[in-house]
CSV table of N, CA, C and O in Angstrom, one decimal:
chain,number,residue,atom,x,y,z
A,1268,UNK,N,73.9,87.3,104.4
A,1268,UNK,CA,73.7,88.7,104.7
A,1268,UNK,C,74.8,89.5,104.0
A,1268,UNK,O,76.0,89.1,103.8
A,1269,UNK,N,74.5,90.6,103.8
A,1269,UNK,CA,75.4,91.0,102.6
A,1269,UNK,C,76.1,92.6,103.9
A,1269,UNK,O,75.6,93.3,104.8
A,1270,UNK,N,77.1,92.5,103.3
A,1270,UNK,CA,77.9,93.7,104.0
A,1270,UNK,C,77.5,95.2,103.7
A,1270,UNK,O,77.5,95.6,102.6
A,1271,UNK,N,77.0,96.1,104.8
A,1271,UNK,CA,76.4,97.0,104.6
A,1271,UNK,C,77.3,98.0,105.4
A,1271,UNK,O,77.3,97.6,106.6
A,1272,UNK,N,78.1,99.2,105.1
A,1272,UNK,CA,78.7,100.4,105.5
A,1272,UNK,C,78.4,100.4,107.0
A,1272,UNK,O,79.0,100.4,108.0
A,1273,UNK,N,77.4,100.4,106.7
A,1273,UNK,CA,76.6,100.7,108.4
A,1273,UNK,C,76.8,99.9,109.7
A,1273,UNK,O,77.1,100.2,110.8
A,1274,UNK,N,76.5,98.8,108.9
A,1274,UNK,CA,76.9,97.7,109.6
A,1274,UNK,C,78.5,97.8,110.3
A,1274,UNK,O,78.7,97.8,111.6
A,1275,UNK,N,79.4,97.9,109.4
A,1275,UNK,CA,81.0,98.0,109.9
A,1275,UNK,C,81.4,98.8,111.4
A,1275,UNK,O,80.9,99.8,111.9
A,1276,UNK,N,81.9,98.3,111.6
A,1276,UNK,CA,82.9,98.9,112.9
A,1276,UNK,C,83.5,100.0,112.3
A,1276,UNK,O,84.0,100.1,111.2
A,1277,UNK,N,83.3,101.3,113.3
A,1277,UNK,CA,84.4,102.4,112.8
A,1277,UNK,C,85.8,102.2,112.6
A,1277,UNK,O,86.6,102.9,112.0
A,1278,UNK,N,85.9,101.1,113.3
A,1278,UNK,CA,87.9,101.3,113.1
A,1278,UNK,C,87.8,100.2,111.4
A,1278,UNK,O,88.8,100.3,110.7
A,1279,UNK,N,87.1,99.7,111.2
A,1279,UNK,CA,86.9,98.9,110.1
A,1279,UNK,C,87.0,100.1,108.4
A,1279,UNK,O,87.4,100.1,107.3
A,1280,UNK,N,86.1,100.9,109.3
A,1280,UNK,CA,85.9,102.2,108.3
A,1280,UNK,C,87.3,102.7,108.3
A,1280,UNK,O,88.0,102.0,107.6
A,1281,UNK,N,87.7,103.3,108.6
A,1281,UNK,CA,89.0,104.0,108.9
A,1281,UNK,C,90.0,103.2,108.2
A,1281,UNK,O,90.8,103.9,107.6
A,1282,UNK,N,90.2,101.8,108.0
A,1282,UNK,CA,91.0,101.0,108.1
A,1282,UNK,C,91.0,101.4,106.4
A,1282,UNK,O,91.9,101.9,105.8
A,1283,UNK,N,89.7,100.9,105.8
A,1283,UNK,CA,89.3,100.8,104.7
A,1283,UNK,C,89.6,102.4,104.3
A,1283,UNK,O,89.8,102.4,103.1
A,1284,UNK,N,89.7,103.2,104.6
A,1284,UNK,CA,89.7,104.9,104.3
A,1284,UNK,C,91.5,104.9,104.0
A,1284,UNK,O,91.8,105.5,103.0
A,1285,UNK,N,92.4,104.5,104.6
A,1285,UNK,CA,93.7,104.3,104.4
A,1285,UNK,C,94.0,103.7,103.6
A,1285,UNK,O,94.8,104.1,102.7
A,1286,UNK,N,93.1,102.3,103.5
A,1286,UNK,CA,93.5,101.8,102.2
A,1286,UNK,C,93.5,102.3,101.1
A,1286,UNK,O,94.7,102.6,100.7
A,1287,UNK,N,92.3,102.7,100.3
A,1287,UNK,CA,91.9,103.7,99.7
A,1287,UNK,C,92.9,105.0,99.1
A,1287,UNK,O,93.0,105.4,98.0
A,1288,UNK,N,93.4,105.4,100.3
A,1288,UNK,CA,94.1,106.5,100.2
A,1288,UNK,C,95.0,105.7,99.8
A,1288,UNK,O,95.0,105.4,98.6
A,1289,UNK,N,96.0,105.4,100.6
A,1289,UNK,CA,97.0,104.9,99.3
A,1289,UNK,C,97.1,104.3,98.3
A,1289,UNK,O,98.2,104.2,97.7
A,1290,UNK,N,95.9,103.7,97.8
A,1290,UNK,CA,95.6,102.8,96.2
A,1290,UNK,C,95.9,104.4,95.3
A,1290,UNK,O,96.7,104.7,94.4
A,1291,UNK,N,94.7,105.4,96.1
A,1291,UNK,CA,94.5,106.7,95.3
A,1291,UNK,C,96.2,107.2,95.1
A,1291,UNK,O,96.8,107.2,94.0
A,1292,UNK,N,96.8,107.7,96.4
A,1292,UNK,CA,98.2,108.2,96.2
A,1292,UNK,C,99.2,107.7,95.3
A,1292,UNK,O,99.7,108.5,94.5
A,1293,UNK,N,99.7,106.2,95.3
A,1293,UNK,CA,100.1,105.5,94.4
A,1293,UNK,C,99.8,105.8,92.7
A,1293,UNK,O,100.6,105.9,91.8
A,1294,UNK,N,98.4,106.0,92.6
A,1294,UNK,CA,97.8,105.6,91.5
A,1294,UNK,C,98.6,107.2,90.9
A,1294,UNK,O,99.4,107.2,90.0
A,1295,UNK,N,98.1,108.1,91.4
A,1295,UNK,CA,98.3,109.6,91.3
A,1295,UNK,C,99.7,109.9,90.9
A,1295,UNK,O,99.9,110.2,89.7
A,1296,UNK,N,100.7,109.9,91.8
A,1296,UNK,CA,102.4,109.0,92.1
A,1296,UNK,C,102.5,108.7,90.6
A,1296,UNK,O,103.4,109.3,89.9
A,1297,UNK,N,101.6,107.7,90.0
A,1297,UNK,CA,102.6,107.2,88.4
A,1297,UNK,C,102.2,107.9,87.3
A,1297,UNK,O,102.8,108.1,86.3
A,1298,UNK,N,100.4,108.6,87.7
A,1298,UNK,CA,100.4,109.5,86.2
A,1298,UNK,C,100.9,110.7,86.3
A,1298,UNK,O,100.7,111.2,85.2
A,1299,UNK,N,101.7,111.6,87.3
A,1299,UNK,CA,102.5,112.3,87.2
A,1299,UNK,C,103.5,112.2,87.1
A,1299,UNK,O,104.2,113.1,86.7
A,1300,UNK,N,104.2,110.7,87.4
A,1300,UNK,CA,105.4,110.3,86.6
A,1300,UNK,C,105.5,109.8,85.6
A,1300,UNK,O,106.7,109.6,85.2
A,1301,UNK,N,104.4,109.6,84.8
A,1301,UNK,CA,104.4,109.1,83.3
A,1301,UNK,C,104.5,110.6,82.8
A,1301,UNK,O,105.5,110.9,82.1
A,1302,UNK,N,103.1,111.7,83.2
A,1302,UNK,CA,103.4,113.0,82.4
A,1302,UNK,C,105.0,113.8,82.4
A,1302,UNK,O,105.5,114.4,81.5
A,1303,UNK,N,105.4,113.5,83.6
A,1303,UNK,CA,106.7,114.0,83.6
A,1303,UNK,C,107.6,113.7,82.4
A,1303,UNK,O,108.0,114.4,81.4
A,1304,UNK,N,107.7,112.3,82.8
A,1304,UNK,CA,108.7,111.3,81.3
A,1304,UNK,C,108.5,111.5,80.4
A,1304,UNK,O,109.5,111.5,79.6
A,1305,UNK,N,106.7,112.1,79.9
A,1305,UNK,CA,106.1,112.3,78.7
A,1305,UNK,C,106.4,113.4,78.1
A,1305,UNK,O,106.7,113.2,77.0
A,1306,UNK,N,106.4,114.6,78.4
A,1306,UNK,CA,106.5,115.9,78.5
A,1306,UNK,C,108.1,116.6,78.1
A,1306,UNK,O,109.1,116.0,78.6
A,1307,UNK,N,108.4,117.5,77.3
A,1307,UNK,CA,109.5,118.0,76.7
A,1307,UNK,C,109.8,119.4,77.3
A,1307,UNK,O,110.9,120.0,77.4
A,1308,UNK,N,108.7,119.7,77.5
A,1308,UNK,CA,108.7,121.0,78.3
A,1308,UNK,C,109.1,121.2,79.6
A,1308,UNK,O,108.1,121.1,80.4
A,1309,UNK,N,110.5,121.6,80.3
A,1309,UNK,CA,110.7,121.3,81.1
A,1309,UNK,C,110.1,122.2,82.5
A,1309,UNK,O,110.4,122.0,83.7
A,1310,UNK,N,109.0,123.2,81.9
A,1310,UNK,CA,108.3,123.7,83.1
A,1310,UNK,C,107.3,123.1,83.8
A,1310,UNK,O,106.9,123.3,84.9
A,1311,UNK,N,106.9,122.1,82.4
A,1311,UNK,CA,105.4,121.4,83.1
A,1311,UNK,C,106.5,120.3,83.4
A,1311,UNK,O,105.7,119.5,83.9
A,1312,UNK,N,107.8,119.7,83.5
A,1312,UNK,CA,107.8,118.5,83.9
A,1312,UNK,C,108.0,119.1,85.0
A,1312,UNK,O,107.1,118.7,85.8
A,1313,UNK,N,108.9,120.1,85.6
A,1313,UNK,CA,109.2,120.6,87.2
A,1313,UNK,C,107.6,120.5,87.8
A,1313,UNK,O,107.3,119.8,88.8
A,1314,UNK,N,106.7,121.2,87.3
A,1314,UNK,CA,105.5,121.4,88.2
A,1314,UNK,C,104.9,119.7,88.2
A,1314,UNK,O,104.4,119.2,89.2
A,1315,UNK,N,105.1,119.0,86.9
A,1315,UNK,CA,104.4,117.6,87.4
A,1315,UNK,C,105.0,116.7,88.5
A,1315,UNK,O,104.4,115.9,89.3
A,1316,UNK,N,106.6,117.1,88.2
A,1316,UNK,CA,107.4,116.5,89.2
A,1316,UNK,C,107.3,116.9,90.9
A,1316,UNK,O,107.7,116.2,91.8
A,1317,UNK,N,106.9,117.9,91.0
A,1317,UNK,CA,106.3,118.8,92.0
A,1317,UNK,C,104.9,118.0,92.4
A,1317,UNK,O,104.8,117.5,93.5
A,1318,UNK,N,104.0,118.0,91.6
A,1318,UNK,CA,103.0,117.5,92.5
A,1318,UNK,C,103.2,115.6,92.6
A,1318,UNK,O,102.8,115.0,93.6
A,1319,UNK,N,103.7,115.1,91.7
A,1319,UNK,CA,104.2,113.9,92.1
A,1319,UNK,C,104.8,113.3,93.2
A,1319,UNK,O,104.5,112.3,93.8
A,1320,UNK,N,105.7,114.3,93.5
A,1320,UNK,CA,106.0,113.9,95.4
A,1320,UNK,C,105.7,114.8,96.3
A,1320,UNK,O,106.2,114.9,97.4
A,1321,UNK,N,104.6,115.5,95.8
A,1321,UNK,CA,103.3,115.8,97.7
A,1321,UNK,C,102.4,114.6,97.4
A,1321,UNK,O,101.9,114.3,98.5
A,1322,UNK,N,101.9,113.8,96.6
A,1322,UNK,CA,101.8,112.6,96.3
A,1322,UNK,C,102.0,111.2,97.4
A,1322,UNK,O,101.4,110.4,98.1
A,1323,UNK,N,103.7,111.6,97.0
A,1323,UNK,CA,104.5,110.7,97.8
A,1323,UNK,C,104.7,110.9,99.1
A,1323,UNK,O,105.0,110.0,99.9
A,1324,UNK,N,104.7,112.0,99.5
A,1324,UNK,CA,104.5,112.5,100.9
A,1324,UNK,C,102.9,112.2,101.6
A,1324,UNK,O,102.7,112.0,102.8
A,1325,UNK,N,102.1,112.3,100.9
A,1325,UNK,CA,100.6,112.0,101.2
A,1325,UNK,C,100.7,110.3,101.1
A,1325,UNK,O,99.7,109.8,101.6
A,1326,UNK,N,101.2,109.6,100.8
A,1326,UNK,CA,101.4,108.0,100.7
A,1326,UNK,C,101.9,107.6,102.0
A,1326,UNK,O,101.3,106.8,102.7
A,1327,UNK,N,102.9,108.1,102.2
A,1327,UNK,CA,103.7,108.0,103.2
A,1327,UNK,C,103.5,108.5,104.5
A,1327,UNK,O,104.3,108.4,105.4
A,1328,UNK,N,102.5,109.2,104.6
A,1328,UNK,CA,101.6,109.7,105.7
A,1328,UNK,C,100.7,108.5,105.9
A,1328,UNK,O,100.9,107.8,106.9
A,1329,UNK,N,99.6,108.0,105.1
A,1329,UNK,CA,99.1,107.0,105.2
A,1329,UNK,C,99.4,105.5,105.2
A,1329,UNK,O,98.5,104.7,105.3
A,1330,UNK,N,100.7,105.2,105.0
A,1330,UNK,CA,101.1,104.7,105.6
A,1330,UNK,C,101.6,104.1,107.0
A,1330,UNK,O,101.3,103.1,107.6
A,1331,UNK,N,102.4,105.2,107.4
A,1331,UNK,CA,102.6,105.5,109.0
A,1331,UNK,C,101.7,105.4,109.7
A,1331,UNK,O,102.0,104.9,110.8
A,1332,UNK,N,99.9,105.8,109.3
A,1332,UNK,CA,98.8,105.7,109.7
A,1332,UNK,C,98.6,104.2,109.9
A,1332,UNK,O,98.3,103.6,110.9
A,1333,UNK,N,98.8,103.5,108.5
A,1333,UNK,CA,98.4,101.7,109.1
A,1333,UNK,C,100.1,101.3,109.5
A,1333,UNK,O,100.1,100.1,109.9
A,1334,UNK,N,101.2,101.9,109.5
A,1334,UNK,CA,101.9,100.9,110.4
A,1334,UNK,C,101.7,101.4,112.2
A,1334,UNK,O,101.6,100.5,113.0
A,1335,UNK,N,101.6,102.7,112.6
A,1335,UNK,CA,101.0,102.8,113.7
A,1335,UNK,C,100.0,102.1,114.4
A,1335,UNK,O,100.0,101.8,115.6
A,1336,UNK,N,99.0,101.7,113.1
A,1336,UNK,CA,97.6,101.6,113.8
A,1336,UNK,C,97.6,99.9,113.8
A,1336,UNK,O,96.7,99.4,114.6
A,1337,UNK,N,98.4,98.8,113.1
A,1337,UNK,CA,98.0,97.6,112.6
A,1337,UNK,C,99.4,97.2,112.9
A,1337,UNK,O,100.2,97.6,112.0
A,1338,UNK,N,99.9,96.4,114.3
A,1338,UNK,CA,100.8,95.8,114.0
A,1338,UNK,C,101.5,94.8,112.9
A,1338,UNK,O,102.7,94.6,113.0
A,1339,UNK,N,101.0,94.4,112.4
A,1339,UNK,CA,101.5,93.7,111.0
A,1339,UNK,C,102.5,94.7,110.5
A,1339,UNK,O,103.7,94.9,110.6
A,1340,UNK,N,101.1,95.4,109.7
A,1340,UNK,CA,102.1,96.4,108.9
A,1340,UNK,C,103.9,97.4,109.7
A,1340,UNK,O,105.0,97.6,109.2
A,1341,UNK,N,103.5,97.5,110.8
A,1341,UNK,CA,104.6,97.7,111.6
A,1341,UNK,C,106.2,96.6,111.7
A,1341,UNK,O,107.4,96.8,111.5
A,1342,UNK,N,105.3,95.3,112.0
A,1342,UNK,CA,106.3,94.2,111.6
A,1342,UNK,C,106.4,94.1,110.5
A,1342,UNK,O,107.6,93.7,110.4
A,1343,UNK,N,106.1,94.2,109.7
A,1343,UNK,CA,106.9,93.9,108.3
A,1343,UNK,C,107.4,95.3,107.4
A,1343,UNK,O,108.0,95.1,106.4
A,1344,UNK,N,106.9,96.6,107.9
A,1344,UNK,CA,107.5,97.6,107.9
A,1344,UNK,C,109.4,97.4,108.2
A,1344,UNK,O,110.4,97.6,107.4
A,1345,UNK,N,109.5,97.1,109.4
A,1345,UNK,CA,110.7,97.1,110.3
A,1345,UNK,C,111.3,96.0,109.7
A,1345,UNK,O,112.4,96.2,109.5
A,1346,UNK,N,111.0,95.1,109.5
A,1346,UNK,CA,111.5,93.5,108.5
A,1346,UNK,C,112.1,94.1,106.9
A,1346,UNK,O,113.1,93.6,106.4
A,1347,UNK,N,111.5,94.9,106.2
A,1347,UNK,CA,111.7,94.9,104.8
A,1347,UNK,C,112.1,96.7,104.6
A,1347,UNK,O,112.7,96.9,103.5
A,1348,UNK,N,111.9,97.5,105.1
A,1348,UNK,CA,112.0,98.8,104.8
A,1348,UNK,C,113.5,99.4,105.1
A,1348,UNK,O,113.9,98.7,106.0
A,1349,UNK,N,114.5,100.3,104.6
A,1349,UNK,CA,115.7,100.4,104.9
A,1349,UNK,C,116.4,99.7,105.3
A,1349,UNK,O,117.2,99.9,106.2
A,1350,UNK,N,115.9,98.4,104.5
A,1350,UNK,CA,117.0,97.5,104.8
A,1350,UNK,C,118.1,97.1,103.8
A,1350,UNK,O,118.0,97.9,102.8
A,1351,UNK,N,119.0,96.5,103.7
A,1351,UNK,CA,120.0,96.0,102.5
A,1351,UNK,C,119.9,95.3,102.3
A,1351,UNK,O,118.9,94.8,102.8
A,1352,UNK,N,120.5,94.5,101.6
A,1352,UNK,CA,120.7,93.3,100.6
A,1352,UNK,C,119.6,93.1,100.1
A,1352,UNK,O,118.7,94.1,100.2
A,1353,UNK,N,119.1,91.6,99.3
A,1353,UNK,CA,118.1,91.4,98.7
A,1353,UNK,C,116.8,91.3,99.2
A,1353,UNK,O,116.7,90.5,100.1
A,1354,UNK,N,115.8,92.1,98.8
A,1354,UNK,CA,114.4,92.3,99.7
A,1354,UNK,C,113.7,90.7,99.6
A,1354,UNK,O,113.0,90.4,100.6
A,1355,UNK,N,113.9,89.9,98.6
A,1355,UNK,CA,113.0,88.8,99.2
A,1355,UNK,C,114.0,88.0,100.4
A,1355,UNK,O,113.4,87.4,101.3
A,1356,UNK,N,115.2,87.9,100.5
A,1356,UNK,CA,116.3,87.1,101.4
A,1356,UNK,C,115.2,87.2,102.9
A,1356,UNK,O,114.8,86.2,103.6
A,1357,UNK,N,114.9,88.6,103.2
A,1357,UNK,CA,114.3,89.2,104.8
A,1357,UNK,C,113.3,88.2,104.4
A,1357,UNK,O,113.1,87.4,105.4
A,1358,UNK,N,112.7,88.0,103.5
A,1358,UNK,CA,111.0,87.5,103.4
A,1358,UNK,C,111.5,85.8,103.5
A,1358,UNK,O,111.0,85.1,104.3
A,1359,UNK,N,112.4,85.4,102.8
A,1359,UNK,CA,112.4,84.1,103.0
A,1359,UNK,C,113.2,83.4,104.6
A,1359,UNK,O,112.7,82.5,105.3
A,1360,UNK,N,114.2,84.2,104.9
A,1360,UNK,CA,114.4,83.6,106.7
A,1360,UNK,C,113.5,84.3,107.4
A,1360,UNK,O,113.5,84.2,108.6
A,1361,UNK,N,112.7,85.0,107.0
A,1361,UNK,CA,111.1,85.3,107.9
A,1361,UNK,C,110.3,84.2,108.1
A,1361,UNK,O,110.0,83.8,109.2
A,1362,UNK,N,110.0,83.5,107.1
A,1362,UNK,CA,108.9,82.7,106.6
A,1362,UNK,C,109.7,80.9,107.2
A,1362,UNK,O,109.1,80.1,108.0
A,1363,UNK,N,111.0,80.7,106.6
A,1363,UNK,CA,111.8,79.6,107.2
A,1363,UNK,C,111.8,80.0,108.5
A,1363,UNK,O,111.1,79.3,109.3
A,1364,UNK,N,112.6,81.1,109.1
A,1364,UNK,CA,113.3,80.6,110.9
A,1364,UNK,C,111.8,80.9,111.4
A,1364,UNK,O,111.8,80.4,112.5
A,1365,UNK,N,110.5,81.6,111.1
A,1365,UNK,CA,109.5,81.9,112.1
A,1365,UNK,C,108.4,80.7,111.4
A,1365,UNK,O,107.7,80.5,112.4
A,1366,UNK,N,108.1,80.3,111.0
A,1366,UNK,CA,107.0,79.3,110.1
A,1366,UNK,C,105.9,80.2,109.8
A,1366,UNK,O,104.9,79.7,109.5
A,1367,UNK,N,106.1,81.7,109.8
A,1367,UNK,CA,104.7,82.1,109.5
A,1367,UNK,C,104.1,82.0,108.1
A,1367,UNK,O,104.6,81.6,107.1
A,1368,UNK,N,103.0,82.5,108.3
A,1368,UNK,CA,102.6,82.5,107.3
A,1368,UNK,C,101.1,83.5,107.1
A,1368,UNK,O,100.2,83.6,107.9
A,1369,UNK,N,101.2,84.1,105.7
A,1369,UNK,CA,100.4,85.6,105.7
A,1369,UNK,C,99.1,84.7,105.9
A,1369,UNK,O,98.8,83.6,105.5
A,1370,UNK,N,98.5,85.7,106.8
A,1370,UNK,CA,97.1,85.8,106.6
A,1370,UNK,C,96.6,86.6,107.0
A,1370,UNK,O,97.5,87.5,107.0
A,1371,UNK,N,95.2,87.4,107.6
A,1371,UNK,CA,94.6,88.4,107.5
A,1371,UNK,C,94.9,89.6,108.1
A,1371,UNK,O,95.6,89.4,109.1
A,1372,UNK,N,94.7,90.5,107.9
A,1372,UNK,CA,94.9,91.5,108.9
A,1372,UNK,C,94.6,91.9,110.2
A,1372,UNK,O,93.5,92.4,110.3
A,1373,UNK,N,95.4,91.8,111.5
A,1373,UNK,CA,95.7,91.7,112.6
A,1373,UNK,C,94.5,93.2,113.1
A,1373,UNK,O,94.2,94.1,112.4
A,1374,UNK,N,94.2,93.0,114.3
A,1374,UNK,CA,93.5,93.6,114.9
A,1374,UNK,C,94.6,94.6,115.0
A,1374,UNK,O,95.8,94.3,114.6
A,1375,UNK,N,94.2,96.1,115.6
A,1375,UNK,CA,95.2,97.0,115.8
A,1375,UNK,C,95.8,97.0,117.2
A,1375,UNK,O,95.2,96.5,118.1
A,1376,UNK,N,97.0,97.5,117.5
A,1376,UNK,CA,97.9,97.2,118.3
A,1376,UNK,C,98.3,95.8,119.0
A,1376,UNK,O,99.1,95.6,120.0
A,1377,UNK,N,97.8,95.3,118.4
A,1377,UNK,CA,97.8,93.1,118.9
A,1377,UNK,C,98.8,92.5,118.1
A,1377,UNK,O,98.7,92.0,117.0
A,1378,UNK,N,99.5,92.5,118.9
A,1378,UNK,CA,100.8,91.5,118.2
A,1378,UNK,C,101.1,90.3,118.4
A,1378,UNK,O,100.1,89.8,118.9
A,1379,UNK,N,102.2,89.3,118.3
A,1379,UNK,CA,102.7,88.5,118.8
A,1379,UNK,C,104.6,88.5,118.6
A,1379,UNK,O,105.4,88.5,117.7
A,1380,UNK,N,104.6,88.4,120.4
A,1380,UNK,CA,106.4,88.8,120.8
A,1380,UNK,C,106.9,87.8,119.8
A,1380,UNK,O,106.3,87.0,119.0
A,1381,UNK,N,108.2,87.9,120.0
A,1381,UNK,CA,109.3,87.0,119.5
A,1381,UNK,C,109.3,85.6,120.4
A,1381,UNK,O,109.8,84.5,120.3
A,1382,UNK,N,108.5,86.1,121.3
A,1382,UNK,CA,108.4,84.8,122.4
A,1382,UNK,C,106.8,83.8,122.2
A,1382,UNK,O,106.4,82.9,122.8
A,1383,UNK,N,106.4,84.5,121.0
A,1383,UNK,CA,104.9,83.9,120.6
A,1383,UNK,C,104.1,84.3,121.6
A,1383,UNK,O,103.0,83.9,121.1
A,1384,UNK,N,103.9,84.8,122.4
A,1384,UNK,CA,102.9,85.7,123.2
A,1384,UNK,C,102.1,86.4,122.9
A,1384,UNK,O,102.6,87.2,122.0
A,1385,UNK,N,101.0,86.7,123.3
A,1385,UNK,CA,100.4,88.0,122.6
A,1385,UNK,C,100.6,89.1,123.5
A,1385,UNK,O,100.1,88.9,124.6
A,1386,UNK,N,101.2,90.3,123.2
A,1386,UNK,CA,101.6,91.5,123.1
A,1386,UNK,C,100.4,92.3,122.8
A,1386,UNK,O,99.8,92.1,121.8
A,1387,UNK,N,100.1,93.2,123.9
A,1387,UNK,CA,99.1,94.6,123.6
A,1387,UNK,C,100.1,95.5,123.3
A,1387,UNK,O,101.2,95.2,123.7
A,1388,UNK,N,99.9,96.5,122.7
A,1388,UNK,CA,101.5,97.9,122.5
A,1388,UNK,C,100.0,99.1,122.6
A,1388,UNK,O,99.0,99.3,122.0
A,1389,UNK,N,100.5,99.6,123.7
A,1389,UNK,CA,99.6,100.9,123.5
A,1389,UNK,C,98.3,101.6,123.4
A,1389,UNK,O,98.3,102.9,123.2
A,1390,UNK,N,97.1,100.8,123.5
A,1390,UNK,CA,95.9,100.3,123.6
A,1390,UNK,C,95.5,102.0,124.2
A,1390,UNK,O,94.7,102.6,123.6
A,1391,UNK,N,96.0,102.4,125.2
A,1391,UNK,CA,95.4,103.6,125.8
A,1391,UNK,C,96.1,105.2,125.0
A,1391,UNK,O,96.1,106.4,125.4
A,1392,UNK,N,96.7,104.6,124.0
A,1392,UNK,CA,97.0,106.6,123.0
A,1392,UNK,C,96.5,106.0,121.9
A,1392,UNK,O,97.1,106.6,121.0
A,1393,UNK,N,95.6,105.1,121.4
A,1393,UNK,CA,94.6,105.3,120.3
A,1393,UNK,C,93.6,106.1,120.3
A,1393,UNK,O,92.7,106.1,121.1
A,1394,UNK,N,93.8,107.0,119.0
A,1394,UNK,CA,93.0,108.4,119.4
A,1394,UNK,C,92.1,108.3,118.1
A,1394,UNK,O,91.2,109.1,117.9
């Protein structure tokens, strides 16, 4: 049976609509920063550099949308983002002191504690 739109769960759609969005914003993000780099003219680099980060503000919006909505992205949001030192170090005593290991994407708001439990977060302000 082949996968049909229709078929899908709305939160499946949505899920997939964020994706999306940020492949698009990212994608957007570098050819306004290539035109920038490219460009000698420093009016069109100000205005490319201008729409390059409402870009990055529109990324970062959708973002927030799957770490809100998908605890994963949340946990590993909070594990690797403003953090210091070397970014794979977090990923490697992740992977050693927890044994995890990636795999698909987590239902939304469904976690699992530090105590290996499964954790609901919020189930009733999903809007």
């Amino acid at each position: 049976m082949a996968f049909h739109e229709e078929n899908l769960p709305e939160e499946v759609k949505d899920f997939h609509r964020m994706i999306q969005t940020v492949i698009e914003e990212l994608e957007a993000i570098d050819w306004y920063h290539q035109r920038a780099a490219a460009t000698k003219d420093p009016q069109i680099r100000a205005i490319v550099e201008h729409n390059r980060d409402e870009e990055i503000e529109h990324a970062a919006m959708a973002l927030e949308w799957l770490r809100r909505n998908y605890s994963n992205f949340d946990q590993y949001f909070q594990e690797f983002l403003f953090s210091d030192g070397p970014i794979t170090h977090a990923d490697d005593e992740h992977h050693h002191g927890h044994g995890h290991s990636h795999g698909s994407v987590d239902s939304p708001k469904v976690s699992i504690s530090s105590d290996h439990s499964l954790g609901i977060k919020g189930l009733n302000k999903r809007g």
